[in-house]
């Protein structure tokens, strides 16, 4: 407590040096230290941005925390990339800490995912589950503030935790403030009262400023979860003695009376008085206080003088290296049978689950009763059991965000969002937690997750079941996006996406699933063998122009993906030899080399997409092509996409009017060839 207190005082006294925004644990020390002291190296914990005392109690040195405070090169958590008290650690002598974000409340879903992963590994008896020397099972601790409990995603996590009875402790540090918002303004009930609405969630209250009470409470909570393997919420009432952050000062919005009220519950003098009462000598306490001051001053001086990060390291750890870099295996087996895309995906998942016991598959309606609304998971639930293939509630945030926690435990999740139009509730987790984890943890916690998303319009799906979302996804840095157009690519890319240690979103066009849309029969292919993998970032030429037409300048290339491949093929029949078609297959990473070389060879290029064009991936690609290929272009880069409308209309005639088709592509080819 003395260390934490003097750290806060040192930062405040050196504000010009401590220029990056930070919070301190003043007032919260007792409950945090009581928690940190009792966690073990085989446990998992998600501290939040005020939990420096918890980190100290777990054994992290003040100097290490200060390196992050000052964004220094040797910051052990993020290498100077993230804020103070945003830890990530895989040290074997301390509890495991995945990447922690600043978005309050958002950590609750990934942390619940960790408990989900622990439970699964425990169920299957996996060697990936680390236990104590006497077989003690891990617990998962999620620390959060009272202001974040009102977040909707917290409710999703609590629902799942009680439904599955997960081994997780939700430690709510309640100081009655959410920046400048009081508890009375922001909530109808406190966390303890709220927890009563979740049947099966045990709950406790404790005075978090009283160390002995806090220690006893956390000892009970940790023991309960370690033995009973069930969730519990602990509400710790604590004072807030510091500023919300260094940039949001307490004197701006708190009255002297409020500050005095909180100061009366300062845990430091309480513990000091208790120690004196139990016979600890005043001189011993003075030695502790003086030593803490000396240690913190020395650590701070060393941290100030530590090296800054080298600018050239800024691009490191966006992704973890993937093992799948070359096409391998048998794409077209002898005597193989043709399959539709949906079956190729189904078989790929089945083969994955047979080979990798740590693989699980969940999402809305994918369990054995239905096997997915497109039957893309049919039979999997029967073959692998409810513990590996199961339904979830309508919780896109949980479906996506939990994979960050699952991945941290060693589980390899495949999840599904039922329609692309409904992925948006999961974007918060995709952006805030998943995409940043590898980069901000400096490579310690890449998130291995495969997110399957049926996408696209065909035949009257209407405004909420026909949308294209690739541009929105591609605006997120730190994820990969694939978009296969045929069965063989589907299977090879799905296998590679699963084996990739990074987050991959697989967009699967509903209109190509069964090749029922006229002109899409080529989406059916011979099914590749089980060993086939197709690396991400490799485009494919699906139709070649005649060399003579290319030489004479009578050719163009169409760069497209998904349903666009079939519109392009149909239109190209009217121009034999004049058209070359490139199927991107992966939108990020993008095969720029093939795209640019193809454009340079033809001098004319049409970009074709099902998305609305304005501010899209396709428009951005056109700009890149025009910069890279400017000298070789004989015409502007043409683009064809859906009309810039807010949604796909239900009426099929209106849908046709909005979307590209072969006739529209043919007209644009004719115009471009004559340019």
JSON list of C-alpha atoms in Angstrom, two decimals, residues 322-444:
[
{"chain": "A", "resi": 322, "resn": "UNK", "atom": "CA", "xyz": [1.33, -18.07, -39.79]},
{"chain": "A", "resi": 323, "resn": "UNK", "atom": "CA", "xyz": [2.63, -21.49, -40.79]},
{"chain": "A", "resi": 324, "resn": "UNK", "atom": "CA", "xyz": [0.46, -21.69, -43.92]},
{"chain": "A", "resi": 325, "resn": "UNK", "atom": "CA", "xyz": [2.37, -19.72, -46.55]},
{"chain": "A", "resi": 326, "resn": "UNK", "atom": "CA", "xyz": [2.19, -22.08, -49.53]},
{"chain": "A", "resi": 327, "resn": "UNK", "atom": "CA", "xyz": [-0.61, -23.99, -51.20]},
{"chain": "A", "resi": 328, "resn": "UNK", "atom": "CA", "xyz": [-0.26, -27.61, -50.11]},
{"chain": "A", "resi": 329, "resn": "UNK", "atom": "CA", "xyz": [-2.12, -30.88, -50.27]},
{"chain": "A", "resi": 330, "resn": "UNK", "atom": "CA", "xyz": [-4.33, -32.27, -53.02]},
{"chain": "A", "resi": 331, "resn": "UNK", "atom": "CA", "xyz": [-6.75, -29.77, -54.50]},
{"chain": "A", "resi": 332, "resn": "UNK", "atom": "CA", "xyz": [-8.27, -32.13, -57.07]},
{"chain": "A", "resi": 333, "resn": "UNK", "atom": "CA", "xyz": [-8.10, -35.77, -55.90]},
{"chain": "A", "resi": 334, "resn": "UNK", "atom": "CA", "xyz": [-8.40, -38.52, -58.49]},
{"chain": "A", "resi": 335, "resn": "UNK", "atom": "CA", "xyz": [-11.96, -39.89, -58.57]},
{"chain": "A", "resi": 336, "resn": "UNK", "atom": "CA", "xyz": [-13.07, -36.99, -56.37]},
{"chain": "A", "resi": 337, "resn": "UNK", "atom": "CA", "xyz": [-16.67, -35.86, -56.26]},
{"chain": "A", "resi": 338, "resn": "UNK", "atom": "CA", "xyz": [-18.03, -32.40, -56.91]},
{"chain": "A", "resi": 339, "resn": "UNK", "atom": "CA", "xyz": [-19.49, -30.64, -53.90]},
{"chain": "A", "resi": 340, "resn": "UNK", "atom": "CA", "xyz": [-21.31, -27.39, -53.30]},
{"chain": "A", "resi": 341, "resn": "UNK", "atom": "CA", "xyz": [-19.58, -24.70, -51.25]},
{"chain": "A", "resi": 342, "resn": "UNK", "atom": "CA", "xyz": [-21.64, -25.24, -48.13]},
{"chain": "A", "resi": 343, "resn": "UNK", "atom": "CA", "xyz": [-20.65, -28.91, -48.02]},
{"chain": "A", "resi": 344, "resn": "UNK", "atom": "CA", "xyz": [-16.99, -28.10, -48.60]},
{"chain": "A", "resi": 345, "resn": "UNK", "atom": "CA", "xyz": [-17.10, -25.82, -45.57]},
{"chain": "A", "resi": 346, "resn": "UNK", "atom": "CA", "xyz": [-18.97, -28.40, -43.52]},
{"chain": "A", "resi": 347, "resn": "UNK", "atom": "CA", "xyz": [-16.45, -31.11, -44.35]},
{"chain": "A", "resi": 348, "resn": "UNK", "atom": "CA", "xyz": [-13.54, -28.79, -43.60]},
{"chain": "A", "resi": 349, "resn": "UNK", "atom": "CA", "xyz": [-14.88, -28.04, -40.12]},
{"chain": "A", "resi": 350, "resn": "UNK", "atom": "CA", "xyz": [-15.51, -31.72, -39.49]},
{"chain": "A", "resi": 351, "resn": "UNK", "atom": "CA", "xyz": [-11.96, -32.62, -40.49]},
{"chain": "A", "resi": 352, "resn": "UNK", "atom": "CA", "xyz": [-10.59, -29.83, -38.29]},
{"chain": "A", "resi": 353, "resn": "UNK", "atom": "CA", "xyz": [-12.56, -31.04, -35.27]},
{"chain": "A", "resi": 354, "resn": "UNK", "atom": "CA", "xyz": [-11.43, -34.61, -35.83]},
{"chain": "A", "resi": 355, "resn": "UNK", "atom": "CA", "xyz": [-7.80, -33.52, -35.86]},
{"chain": "A", "resi": 356, "resn": "UNK", "atom": "CA", "xyz": [-7.82, -30.84, -33.16]},
{"chain": "A", "resi": 357, "resn": "UNK", "atom": "CA", "xyz": [-9.57, -31.72, -29.88]},
{"chain": "A", "resi": 358, "resn": "UNK", "atom": "CA", "xyz": [-9.16, -28.11, -28.75]},
{"chain": "A", "resi": 359, "resn": "UNK", "atom": "CA", "xyz": [-11.41, -26.91, -31.62]},
{"chain": "A", "resi": 360, "resn": "UNK", "atom": "CA", "xyz": [-14.99, -25.93, -30.79]},
{"chain": "A", "resi": 361, "resn": "UNK", "atom": "CA", "xyz": [-17.80, -24.47, -32.90]},
{"chain": "A", "resi": 362, "resn": "UNK", "atom": "CA", "xyz": [-20.66, -22.32, -31.65]},
{"chain": "A", "resi": 363, "resn": "UNK", "atom": "CA", "xyz": [-23.10, -19.63, -32.71]},
{"chain": "A", "resi": 364, "resn": "UNK", "atom": "CA", "xyz": [-26.79, -19.09, -33.29]},
{"chain": "A", "resi": 365, "resn": "UNK", "atom": "CA", "xyz": [-28.66, -22.26, -34.33]},
{"chain": "A", "resi": 366, "resn": "UNK", "atom": "CA", "xyz": [-25.54, -24.24, -35.27]},
{"chain": "A", "resi": 367, "resn": "UNK", "atom": "CA", "xyz": [-26.22, -27.00, -32.73]},
{"chain": "A", "resi": 368, "resn": "UNK", "atom": "CA", "xyz": [-27.42, -30.47, -33.61]},
{"chain": "A", "resi": 369, "resn": "UNK", "atom": "CA", "xyz": [-31.12, -29.66, -33.63]},
{"chain": "A", "resi": 370, "resn": "UNK", "atom": "CA", "xyz": [-30.80, -27.54, -36.80]},
{"chain": "A", "resi": 371, "resn": "UNK", "atom": "CA", "xyz": [-27.15, -27.40, -37.81]},
{"chain": "A", "resi": 372, "resn": "UNK", "atom": "CA", "xyz": [-27.31, -23.80, -39.00]},
{"chain": "A", "resi": 373, "resn": "UNK", "atom": "CA", "xyz": [-30.02, -21.95, -40.89]},
{"chain": "A", "resi": 374, "resn": "UNK", "atom": "CA", "xyz": [-28.12, -22.77, -44.08]},
{"chain": "A", "resi": 375, "resn": "UNK", "atom": "CA", "xyz": [-27.35, -26.31, -42.88]},
{"chain": "A", "resi": 376, "resn": "UNK", "atom": "CA", "xyz": [-23.69, -25.31, -42.89]},
{"chain": "A", "resi": 377, "resn": "UNK", "atom": "CA", "xyz": [-23.17, -27.15, -39.58]},
{"chain": "A", "resi": 378, "resn": "UNK", "atom": "CA", "xyz": [-25.48, -30.10, -40.22]},
{"chain": "A", "resi": 379, "resn": "UNK", "atom": "CA", "xyz": [-24.45, -33.31, -38.38]},
{"chain": "A", "resi": 380, "resn": "UNK", "atom": "CA", "xyz": [-21.58, -31.65, -36.50]},
{"chain": "A", "resi": 381, "resn": "UNK", "atom": "CA", "xyz": [-23.47, -31.48, -33.22]},
{"chain": "A", "resi": 382, "resn": "UNK", "atom": "CA", "xyz": [-24.38, -35.17, -33.42]},
{"chain": "A", "resi": 383, "resn": "UNK", "atom": "CA", "xyz": [-20.81, -36.16, -34.27]},
{"chain": "A", "resi": 384, "resn": "UNK", "atom": "CA", "xyz": [-18.92, -34.08, -31.71]},
{"chain": "A", "resi": 385, "resn": "UNK", "atom": "CA", "xyz": [-21.37, -33.53, -28.85]},
{"chain": "A", "resi": 386, "resn": "UNK", "atom": "CA", "xyz": [-22.93, -30.55, -27.16]},
{"chain": "A", "resi": 387, "resn": "UNK", "atom": "CA", "xyz": [-19.70, -29.62, -25.40]},
{"chain": "A", "resi": 388, "resn": "UNK", "atom": "CA", "xyz": [-17.99, -28.92, -28.75]},
{"chain": "A", "resi": 389, "resn": "UNK", "atom": "CA", "xyz": [-20.81, -27.78, -31.06]},
{"chain": "A", "resi": 390, "resn": "UNK", "atom": "CA", "xyz": [-23.58, -25.75, -29.50]},
{"chain": "A", "resi": 391, "resn": "UNK", "atom": "CA", "xyz": [-26.08, -22.96, -29.85]},
{"chain": "A", "resi": 392, "resn": "UNK", "atom": "CA", "xyz": [-25.78, -19.56, -28.25]},
{"chain": "A", "resi": 393, "resn": "UNK", "atom": "CA", "xyz": [-28.32, -16.90, -27.54]},
{"chain": "A", "resi": 394, "resn": "UNK", "atom": "CA", "xyz": [-28.64, -13.89, -29.84]},
{"chain": "A", "resi": 395, "resn": "UNK", "atom": "CA", "xyz": [-25.38, -12.44, -28.54]},
{"chain": "A", "resi": 396, "resn": "UNK", "atom": "CA", "xyz": [-23.14, -11.36, -31.40]},
{"chain": "A", "resi": 397, "resn": "UNK", "atom": "CA", "xyz": [-20.87, -9.46, -29.01]},
{"chain": "A", "resi": 398, "resn": "UNK", "atom": "CA", "xyz": [-20.37, -12.54, -26.87]},
{"chain": "A", "resi": 399, "resn": "UNK", "atom": "CA", "xyz": [-19.99, -14.89, -29.84]},
{"chain": "A", "resi": 400, "resn": "UNK", "atom": "CA", "xyz": [-17.18, -12.77, -31.25]},
{"chain": "A", "resi": 401, "resn": "UNK", "atom": "CA", "xyz": [-15.59, -11.34, -28.11]},
{"chain": "A", "resi": 402, "resn": "UNK", "atom": "CA", "xyz": [-15.42, -14.59, -26.15]},
{"chain": "A", "resi": 403, "resn": "UNK", "atom": "CA", "xyz": [-13.01, -15.96, -28.73]},
{"chain": "A", "resi": 404, "resn": "UNK", "atom": "CA", "xyz": [-10.29, -13.65, -27.40]},
{"chain": "A", "resi": 405, "resn": "UNK", "atom": "CA", "xyz": [-10.50, -15.33, -24.02]},
{"chain": "A", "resi": 406, "resn": "UNK", "atom": "CA", "xyz": [-10.88, -18.81, -25.46]},
{"chain": "A", "resi": 407, "resn": "UNK", "atom": "CA", "xyz": [-7.77, -18.31, -27.58]},
{"chain": "A", "resi": 408, "resn": "UNK", "atom": "CA", "xyz": [-5.81, -17.15, -24.53]},
{"chain": "A", "resi": 409, "resn": "UNK", "atom": "CA", "xyz": [-6.45, -20.50, -22.86]},
{"chain": "A", "resi": 410, "resn": "UNK", "atom": "CA", "xyz": [-5.42, -22.53, -25.91]},
{"chain": "A", "resi": 411, "resn": "UNK", "atom": "CA", "xyz": [-8.89, -23.35, -27.20]},
{"chain": "A", "resi": 412, "resn": "UNK", "atom": "CA", "xyz": [-9.33, -22.84, -30.96]},
{"chain": "A", "resi": 413, "resn": "UNK", "atom": "CA", "xyz": [-12.81, -21.43, -31.59]},
{"chain": "A", "resi": 414, "resn": "UNK", "atom": "CA", "xyz": [-14.79, -21.41, -34.82]},
{"chain": "A", "resi": 415, "resn": "UNK", "atom": "CA", "xyz": [-17.85, -19.21, -34.43]},
{"chain": "A", "resi": 416, "resn": "UNK", "atom": "CA", "xyz": [-20.65, -18.03, -36.65]},
{"chain": "A", "resi": 417, "resn": "UNK", "atom": "CA", "xyz": [-22.67, -14.85, -36.97]},
{"chain": "A", "resi": 418, "resn": "UNK", "atom": "CA", "xyz": [-25.90, -15.86, -38.65]},
{"chain": "A", "resi": 419, "resn": "UNK", "atom": "CA", "xyz": [-26.08, -13.03, -41.20]},
{"chain": "A", "resi": 420, "resn": "UNK", "atom": "CA", "xyz": [-23.57, -10.34, -42.14]},
{"chain": "A", "resi": 421, "resn": "UNK", "atom": "CA", "xyz": [-26.23, -7.70, -41.46]},
{"chain": "A", "resi": 422, "resn": "UNK", "atom": "CA", "xyz": [-26.17, -8.69, -37.78]},
{"chain": "A", "resi": 423, "resn": "UNK", "atom": "CA", "xyz": [-22.44, -8.56, -37.19]},
{"chain": "A", "resi": 424, "resn": "UNK", "atom": "CA", "xyz": [-22.53, -4.98, -35.98]},
{"chain": "A", "resi": 425, "resn": "UNK", "atom": "CA", "xyz": [-23.27, -5.74, -32.29]},
{"chain": "A", "resi": 426, "resn": "UNK", "atom": "CA", "xyz": [-20.01, -7.70, -32.33]},
{"chain": "A", "resi": 427, "resn": "UNK", "atom": "CA", "xyz": [-17.94, -4.90, -33.84]},
{"chain": "A", "resi": 428, "resn": "UNK", "atom": "CA", "xyz": [-17.10, -3.44, -30.45]},
{"chain": "A", "resi": 429, "resn": "UNK", "atom": "CA", "xyz": [-15.33, -6.65, -29.46]},
{"chain": "A", "resi": 430, "resn": "UNK", "atom": "CA", "xyz": [-13.78, -7.13, -32.89]},
{"chain": "A", "resi": 431, "resn": "UNK", "atom": "CA", "xyz": [-12.29, -3.63, -32.89]},
{"chain": "A", "resi": 432, "resn": "UNK", "atom": "CA", "xyz": [-11.55, -3.03, -29.22]},
{"chain": "A", "resi": 433, "resn": "UNK", "atom": "CA", "xyz": [-10.37, -6.41, -28.05]},
{"chain": "A", "resi": 434, "resn": "UNK", "atom": "CA", "xyz": [-9.58, -8.85, -30.83]},
{"chain": "A", "resi": 435, "resn": "UNK", "atom": "CA", "xyz": [-7.91, -6.71, -33.49]},
{"chain": "A", "resi": 436, "resn": "UNK", "atom": "CA", "xyz": [-5.58, -4.94, -31.04]},
{"chain": "A", "resi": 437, "resn": "UNK", "atom": "CA", "xyz": [-4.56, -7.86, -28.85]},
{"chain": "A", "resi": 438, "resn": "UNK", "atom": "CA", "xyz": [-1.49, -9.06, -30.76]},
{"chain": "A", "resi": 439, "resn": "UNK", "atom": "CA", "xyz": [-0.18, -5.56, -31.40]},
{"chain": "A", "resi": 440, "resn": "UNK", "atom": "CA", "xyz": [-0.71, -4.13, -27.92]},
{"chain": "A", "resi": 441, "resn": "UNK", "atom": "CA", "xyz": [0.54, -7.25, -26.14]},
{"chain": "A", "resi": 442, "resn": "UNK", "atom": "CA", "xyz": [3.65, -7.15, -28.32]},
{"chain": "A", "resi": 443, "resn": "UNK", "atom": "CA", "xyz": [2.88, -10.52, -29.81]},
{"chain": "A", "resi": 444, "resn": "UNK", "atom": "CA", "xyz": [2.11, -12.35, -26.58]}
]
